Every structure is written in structure tokens, then in C-alpha cells.
Coordinates of C-alpha atoms and ligand atoms in Angstrom, one line a residue:
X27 CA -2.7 21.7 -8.2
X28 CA 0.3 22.2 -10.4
X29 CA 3.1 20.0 -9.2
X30 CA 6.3 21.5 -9.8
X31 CA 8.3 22.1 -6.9
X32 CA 5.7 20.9 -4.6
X33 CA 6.8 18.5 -1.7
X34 CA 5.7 14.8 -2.2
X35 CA 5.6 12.2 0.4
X36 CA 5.9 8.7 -1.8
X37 CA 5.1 5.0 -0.1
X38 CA 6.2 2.4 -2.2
X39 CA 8.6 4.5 -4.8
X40 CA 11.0 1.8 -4.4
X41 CA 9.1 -0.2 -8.1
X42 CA 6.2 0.5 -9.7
X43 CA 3.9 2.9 -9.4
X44 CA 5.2 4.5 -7.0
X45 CA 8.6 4.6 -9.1
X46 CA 7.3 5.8 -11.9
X47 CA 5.6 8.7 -10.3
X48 CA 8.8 9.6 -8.3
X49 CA 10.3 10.1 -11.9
X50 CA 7.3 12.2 -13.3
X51 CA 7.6 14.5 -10.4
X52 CA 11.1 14.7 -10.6
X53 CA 11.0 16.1 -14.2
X54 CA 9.1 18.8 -12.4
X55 CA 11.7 19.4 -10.2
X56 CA 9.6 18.3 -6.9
X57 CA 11.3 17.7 -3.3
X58 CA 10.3 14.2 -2.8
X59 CA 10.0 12.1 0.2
X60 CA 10.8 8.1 -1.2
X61 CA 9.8 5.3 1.2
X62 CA 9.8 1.5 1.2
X63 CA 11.7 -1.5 2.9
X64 CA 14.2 -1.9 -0.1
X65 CA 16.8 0.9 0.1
X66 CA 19.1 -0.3 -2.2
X67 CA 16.4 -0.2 -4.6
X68 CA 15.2 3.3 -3.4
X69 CA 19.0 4.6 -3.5
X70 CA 18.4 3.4 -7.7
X71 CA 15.2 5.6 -7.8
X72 CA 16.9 8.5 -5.8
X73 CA 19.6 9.2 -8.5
X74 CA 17.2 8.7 -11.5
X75 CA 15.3 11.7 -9.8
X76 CA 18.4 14.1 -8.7
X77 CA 19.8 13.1 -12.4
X78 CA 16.3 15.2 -13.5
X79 CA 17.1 17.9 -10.6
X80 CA 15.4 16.9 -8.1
X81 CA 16.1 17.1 -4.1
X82 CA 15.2 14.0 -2.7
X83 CA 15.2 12.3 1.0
X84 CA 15.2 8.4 1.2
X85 CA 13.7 7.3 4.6
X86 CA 13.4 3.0 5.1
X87 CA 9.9 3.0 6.2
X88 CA 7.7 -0.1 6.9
X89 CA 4.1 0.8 6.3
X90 CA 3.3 -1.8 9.2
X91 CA 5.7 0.0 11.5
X92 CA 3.8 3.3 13.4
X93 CA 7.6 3.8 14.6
X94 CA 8.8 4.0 11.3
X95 CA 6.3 6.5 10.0
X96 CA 6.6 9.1 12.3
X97 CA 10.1 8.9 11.8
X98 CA 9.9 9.2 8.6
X99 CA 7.6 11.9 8.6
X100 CA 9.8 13.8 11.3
X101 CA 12.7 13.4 8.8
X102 CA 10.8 14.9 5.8
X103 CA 9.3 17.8 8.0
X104 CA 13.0 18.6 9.0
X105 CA 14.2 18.4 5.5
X106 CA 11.7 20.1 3.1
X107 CA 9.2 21.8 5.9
X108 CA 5.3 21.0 5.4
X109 CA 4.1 18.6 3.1
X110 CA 2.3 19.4 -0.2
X111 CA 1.4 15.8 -1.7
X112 CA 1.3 12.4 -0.3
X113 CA 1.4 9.7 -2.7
X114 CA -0.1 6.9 -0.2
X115 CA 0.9 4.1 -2.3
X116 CA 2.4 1.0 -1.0
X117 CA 0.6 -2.2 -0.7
X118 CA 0.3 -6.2 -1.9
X119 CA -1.5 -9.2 -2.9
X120 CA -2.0 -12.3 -2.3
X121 CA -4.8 -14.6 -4.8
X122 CA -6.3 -17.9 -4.0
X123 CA -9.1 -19.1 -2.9
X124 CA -9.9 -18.4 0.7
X125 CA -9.3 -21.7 2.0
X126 CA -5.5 -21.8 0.6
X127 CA -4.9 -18.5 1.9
X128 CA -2.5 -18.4 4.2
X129 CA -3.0 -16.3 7.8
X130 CA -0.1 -14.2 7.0
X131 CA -0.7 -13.6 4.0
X132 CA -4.1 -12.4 5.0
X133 CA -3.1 -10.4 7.9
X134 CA -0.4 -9.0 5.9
X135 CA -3.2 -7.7 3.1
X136 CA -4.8 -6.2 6.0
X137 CA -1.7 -4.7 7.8
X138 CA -0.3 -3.2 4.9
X139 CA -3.2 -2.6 2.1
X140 CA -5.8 -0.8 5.1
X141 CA -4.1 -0.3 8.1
X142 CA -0.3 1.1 7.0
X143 CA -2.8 3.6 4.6
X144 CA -4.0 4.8 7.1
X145 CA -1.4 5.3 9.4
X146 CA 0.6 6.8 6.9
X147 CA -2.5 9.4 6.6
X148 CA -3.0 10.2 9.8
X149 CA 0.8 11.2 10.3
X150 CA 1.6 12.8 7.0
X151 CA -1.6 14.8 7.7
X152 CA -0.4 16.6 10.7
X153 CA 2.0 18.1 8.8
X154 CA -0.8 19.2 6.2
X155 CA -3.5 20.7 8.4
X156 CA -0.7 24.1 9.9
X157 CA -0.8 25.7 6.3
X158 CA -3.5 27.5 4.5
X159 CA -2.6 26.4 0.9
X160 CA -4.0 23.6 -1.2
X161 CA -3.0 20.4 -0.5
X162 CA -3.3 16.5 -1.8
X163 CA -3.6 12.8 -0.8
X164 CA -3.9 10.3 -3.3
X165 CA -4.3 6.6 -2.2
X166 CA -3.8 3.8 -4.6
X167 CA -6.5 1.7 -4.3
X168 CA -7.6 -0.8 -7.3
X169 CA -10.2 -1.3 -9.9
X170 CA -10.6 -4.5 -6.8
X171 CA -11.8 -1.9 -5.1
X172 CA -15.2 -1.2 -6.7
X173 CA -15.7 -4.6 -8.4
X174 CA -15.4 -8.1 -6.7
X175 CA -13.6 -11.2 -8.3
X176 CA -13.3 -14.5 -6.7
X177 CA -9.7 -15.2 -5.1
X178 CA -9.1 -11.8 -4.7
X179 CA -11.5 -11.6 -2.0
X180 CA -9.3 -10.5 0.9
X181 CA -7.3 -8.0 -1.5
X182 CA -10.5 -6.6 -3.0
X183 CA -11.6 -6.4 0.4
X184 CA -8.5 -4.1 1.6
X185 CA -9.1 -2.3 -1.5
X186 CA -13.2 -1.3 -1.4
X187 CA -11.7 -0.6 2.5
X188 CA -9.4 1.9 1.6
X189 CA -11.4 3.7 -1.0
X190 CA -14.2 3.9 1.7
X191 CA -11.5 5.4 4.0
X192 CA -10.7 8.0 1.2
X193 CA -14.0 8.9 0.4
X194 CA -15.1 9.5 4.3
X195 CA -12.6 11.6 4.9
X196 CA -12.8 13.9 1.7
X197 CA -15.5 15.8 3.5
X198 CA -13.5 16.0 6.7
X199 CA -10.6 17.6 5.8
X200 CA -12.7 19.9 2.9
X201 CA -11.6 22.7 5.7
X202 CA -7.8 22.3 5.7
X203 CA -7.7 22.7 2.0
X204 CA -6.8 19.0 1.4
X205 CA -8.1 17.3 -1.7
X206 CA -8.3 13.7 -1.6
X207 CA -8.1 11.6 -5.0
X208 CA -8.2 7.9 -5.0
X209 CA -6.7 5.5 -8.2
X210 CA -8.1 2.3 -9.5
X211 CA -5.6 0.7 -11.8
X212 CA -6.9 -2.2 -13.8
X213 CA -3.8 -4.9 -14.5
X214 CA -0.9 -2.9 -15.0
X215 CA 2.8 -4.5 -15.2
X216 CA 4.9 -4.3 -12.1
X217 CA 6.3 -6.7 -9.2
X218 CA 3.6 -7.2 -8.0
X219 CA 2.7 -10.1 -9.7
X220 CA 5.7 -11.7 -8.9
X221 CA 5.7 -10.6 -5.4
X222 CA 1.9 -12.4 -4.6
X223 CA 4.0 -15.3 -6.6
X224 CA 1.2 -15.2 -9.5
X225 CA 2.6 -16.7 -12.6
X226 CA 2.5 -14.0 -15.0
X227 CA 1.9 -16.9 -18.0
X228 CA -1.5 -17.5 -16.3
X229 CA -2.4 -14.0 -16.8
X230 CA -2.8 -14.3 -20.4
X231 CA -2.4 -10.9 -22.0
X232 CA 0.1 -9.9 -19.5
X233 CA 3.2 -8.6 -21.8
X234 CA 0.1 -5.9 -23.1
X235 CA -1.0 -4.6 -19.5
X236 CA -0.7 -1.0 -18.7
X237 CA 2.5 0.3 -18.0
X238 CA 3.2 2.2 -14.1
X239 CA 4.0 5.3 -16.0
X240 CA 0.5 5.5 -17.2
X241 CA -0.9 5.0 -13.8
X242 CA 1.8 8.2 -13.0
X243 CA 0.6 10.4 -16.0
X244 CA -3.2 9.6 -14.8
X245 CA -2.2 10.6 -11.0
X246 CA -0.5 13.8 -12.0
X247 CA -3.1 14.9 -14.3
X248 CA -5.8 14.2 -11.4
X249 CA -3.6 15.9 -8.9
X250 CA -3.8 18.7 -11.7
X251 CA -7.4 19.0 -12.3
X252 CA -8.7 17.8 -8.7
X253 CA -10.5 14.3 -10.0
X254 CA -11.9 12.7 -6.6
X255 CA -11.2 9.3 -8.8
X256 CA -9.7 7.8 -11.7
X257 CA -9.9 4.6 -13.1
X258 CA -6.5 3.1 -15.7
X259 CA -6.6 2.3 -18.2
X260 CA -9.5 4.5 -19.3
X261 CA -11.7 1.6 -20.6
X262 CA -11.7 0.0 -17.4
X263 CA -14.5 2.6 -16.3
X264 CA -16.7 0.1 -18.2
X265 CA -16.3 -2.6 -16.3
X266 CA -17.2 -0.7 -13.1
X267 CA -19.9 0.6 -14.8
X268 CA -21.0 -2.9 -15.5
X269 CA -20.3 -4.2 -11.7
X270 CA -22.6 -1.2 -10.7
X271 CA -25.2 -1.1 -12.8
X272 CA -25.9 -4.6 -14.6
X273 CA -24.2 -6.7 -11.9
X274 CA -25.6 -10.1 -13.3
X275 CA -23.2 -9.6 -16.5
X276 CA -20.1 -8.6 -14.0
X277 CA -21.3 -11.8 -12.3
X278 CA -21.5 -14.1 -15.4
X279 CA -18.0 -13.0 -16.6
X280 CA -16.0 -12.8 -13.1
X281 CA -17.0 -16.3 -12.8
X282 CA -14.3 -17.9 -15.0
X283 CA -12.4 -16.6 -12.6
X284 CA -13.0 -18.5 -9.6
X285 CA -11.0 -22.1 -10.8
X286 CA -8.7 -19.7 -12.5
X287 CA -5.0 -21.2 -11.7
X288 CA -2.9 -18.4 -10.7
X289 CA 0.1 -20.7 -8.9
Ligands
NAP306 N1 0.1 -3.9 -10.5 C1 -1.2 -4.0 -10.5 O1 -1.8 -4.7 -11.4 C2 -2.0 -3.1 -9.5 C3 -3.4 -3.0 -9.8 C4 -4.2 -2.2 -9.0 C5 -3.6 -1.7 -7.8 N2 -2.3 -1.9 -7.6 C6 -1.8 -1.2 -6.3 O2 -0.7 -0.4 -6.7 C7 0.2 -0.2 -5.6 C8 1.6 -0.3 -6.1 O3 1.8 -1.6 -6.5 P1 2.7 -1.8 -7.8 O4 1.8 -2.4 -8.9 O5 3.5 -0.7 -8.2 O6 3.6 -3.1 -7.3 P2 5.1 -3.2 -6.9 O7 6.0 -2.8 -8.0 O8 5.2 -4.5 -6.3 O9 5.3 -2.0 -5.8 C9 4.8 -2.2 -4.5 C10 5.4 -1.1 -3.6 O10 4.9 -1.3 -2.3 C11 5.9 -1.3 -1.3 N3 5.5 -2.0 -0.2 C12 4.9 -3.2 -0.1 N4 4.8 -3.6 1.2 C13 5.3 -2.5 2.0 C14 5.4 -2.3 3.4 N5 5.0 -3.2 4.3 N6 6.0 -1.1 3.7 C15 6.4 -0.2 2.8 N7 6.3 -0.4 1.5 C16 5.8 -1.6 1.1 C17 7.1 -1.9 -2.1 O11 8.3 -1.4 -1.5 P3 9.4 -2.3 -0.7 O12 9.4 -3.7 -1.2 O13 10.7 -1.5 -0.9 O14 9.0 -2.2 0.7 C18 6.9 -1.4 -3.5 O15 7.6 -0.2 -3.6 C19 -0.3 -1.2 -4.6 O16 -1.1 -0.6 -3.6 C20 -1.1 -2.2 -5.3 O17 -2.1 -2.8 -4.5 C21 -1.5 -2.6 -8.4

């Protein structure tokens, strides 16, 4: 599907990924939909895009919140009519092993990586199923979710969750004209290493990681050519190639990581 003009529903535009894709869509002129917790932040990303021409809509919305999304979906539908894309981005980590993990931090994985996801489909899909023309959910899930590395077992776990989710309902919704694409970055440099409190000098090569308008480009060009998946950076595919099919080597490497500090 070429994107210009189209309406997009973004979670998480307020840094990162989702940021970065709000700006590529705005250079094509697209209504867009920007949601997170942090509206100040969100106001910042709304006049970069209607500086590039673009109409936008900022709607607080907490993934966790069922209130908040059909609010916010009510607001969009009232604004811009039916919705073309959603971006379903939004989400967090928290790495350690599983006995420092804290509850929250688990049940905030969970609430926000699988179940906000899937909220946020369900409801921003009601407003997809009325029309006839070709629409498209992308979910943000994580190279963590088709390998497995120790102390990120409950995000990997959200993430293998989510891409199962995608993949299921592909099929279903084959007959409402909605394409479903899901995206496994690799390390790529946001917040959200400081946000799961990670120091980002523990990381190593973390001043070289991929950049969130990489992840964008790779989104819009999958939007564009209807990729069911797409792995960033491009040599990443390797290492799911690896976990897949010669899982002993994926084993043997991925465990330097488990007394890795991170804190
Ligand atoms: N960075 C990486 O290395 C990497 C790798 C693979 C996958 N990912 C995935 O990429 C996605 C985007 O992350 P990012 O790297 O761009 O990190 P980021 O800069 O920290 O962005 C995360 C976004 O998620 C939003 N968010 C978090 N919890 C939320 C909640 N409860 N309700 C609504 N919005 C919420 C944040 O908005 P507010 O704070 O405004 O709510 C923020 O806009 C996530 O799903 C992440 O798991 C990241």
C-alpha cells in the first residue's frame, strides 16, 4: 500500500520508533493518530509532522487502559473517518534474571508488551473491517521475539506472544482486506534502554546500533510491498536463521549472556 494520505493510528509516537515513523509519514502528508502517556512529548512530535503538512490528532492514551483506547479510537474515527494503518507500537522492557525481576515489572511486560497490543487491535480494527479497501496493522514486536536470550526471558516472552498473535490472525482478517506485518528490530538506539534502567555502557557497541528511522524506512517499505515480516538491521536475519536452524550455535553464543551485568 502506498502511504501518502493514508490515515495512521500510531501507539508509542511520543520517542522512538514510533517517532520516527510519525515523521516519515508525515513527509507523505498522512492524517495521523499520535498516542502515548507523555503529551508534552507528543505535542513536540505533533508540530515536527504539521511543519511537513501533515493533519495530526494527539489523544493521551495508556495502552493498559481499555477506557483510554476506545476513546482514543472514538476521537480518531470522528476526526479523520476509518482508519487505514495502525502502527501498534508501544511497549517496554525490563532485563534481569528472573529471580531479580520485580512483579511489576513483570506484570507491566505483560500488560503493556501482549495485552495493550491487543486491545489496541481489537478496537482500532472495528473501525477497519466497514470498508472494502486495503488496509494495514503492523505490530512491533522484536528480534526477542523469534530468538531467546537469558534475562530477557519475560520480554522475549511478550514478544514471541505478540508475533504469535499477529501471525494467527493474518488469516482471519485475509477477508476484510487487512494485511498484517510484524517488525523485529535487533538493538536499535532509543529510550528504551534507559527506560528498563539498562546502562547503555554495558551494551558495548551501543553509540553504533541502528537508528529508529531505519526501523521507520523498513516499516514503510513493508507497508509498501506487503512483507508479512521484517527483521532490522538486515543482517540480523542471520541470527534468526541461526536460532532456527543450528540452535546449539545460538545456544553457545546467547550464553555469555546470562551473567551479563546490565544494572
Ligand atoms: N529499542 C530497541 O532496541 C528495540 C528492539 C526491539 C523492539 N523494540 C520495541 O520497539 C517498540 C518501541 O520502542 P522504542 O525502542 O522506540 O523505545 P522508546 O523510545 O522507549 O519508545 C517506547 C514508546 O512506547 C510508549 N509506551 C510505553 N508504555 C506505554 C503505555 N503503557 N501506554 C502507551 N504508550 C506506552 C512510550 O510512550 P509514553 O512514554 O509517552 O507512554 C514510547 O512512545 C517497543 O515495542 C519495543 O519493545 C525496541
Amino acid at each position: 500500500m502506498k502511504l501518502t494520505n493514508k490515515v495512521i493510528f500510531i501507539t508509542g509516537a511520543s520517542s522512538g520508533i514510533g517517532k520516527s515513523f510519525a515523521i516519515k509519514a508525515a513527509q507523505d502528508k498522512c492524517k495521523l493518530i499520535l498516542t502515548g502517556r507523555n503529551i508534552e512529548k507528543l505535542q513536540d512530535v505533533e508540530k515536527e509532522c504539521v511543519a511537513l503538512g501533515s493533519e495530526v490528532l494527539v489523544v493521551s492514551m495508556d495502552v493498559t487502559s481499555e477506557d483510554q483506547i476506545i476513546n482514543a479510537v472514538n476521537l480518531a474515527k470522528d476526526k479523520f473517518g476509518n482508519i487505514d494503518v495502525l502502527f501498534n507500537n508501544a511497549g517496554l522492557g525490563f532485563v534481569d534474571q528472573l529471580v531479580n525481576l520485580k512483579t511489576l515489572e513483570i506484570k507491566t511486560m505483560i500488560d503493556t508488551n501482549i495485552t495493550g497490543m491487543i486491545m489496541v487491535a481489537k478496537y482500532v480494527l472495528e473501525s477497519m473491517i466497514n470498508t472494502s479497501n486495503t488496509k494495514h496493522i503492523v505490530f512491533t514486536s522484536s528480534i526477542a521475539g523469534l530468538t531467546t536470550l537469558p534475562q530477557w526471558s519475560v520480554y522475549c516472552a511478550t514478544k514471541w506472544a505478540i508475533t504469535a498473535f499477529a501471525d494467527s490472525i493474518r488469516t482471519e482478517l485475509k477477508k476484510y482486506n487487512i494485511l498484517i506485518t510484524t517488525v523485529h528490530p535487533g538493538p536499535i538506539k532509543t529510550d528504551f534502554f534507559n527506560r528498563a534502567n539498562i546502562n547503555t555502557n554495558a551494551l558495548g557497541d551501543y553509540k553504533n546500533f541502528t537508528s529508529p528511522e531505519d526501523v521507520a524506512n523498513a516499516v514503510y517499505n513493508a507497508i509498501y510491498k506487503n512483507n508479512s515480516k521484517v527483521i532490522v538491521p538486515g543482517y540480523f536475519k542471520f541470527l534468526y536463521l541461526i536460532s532456527k536452524y543450528l540452535p546449539f550455535i545460538s545456544k553457545m553464543t546467547s550464553n555469555r549472556f546470562a551473567n551479563q551485568k546490565y544494572h
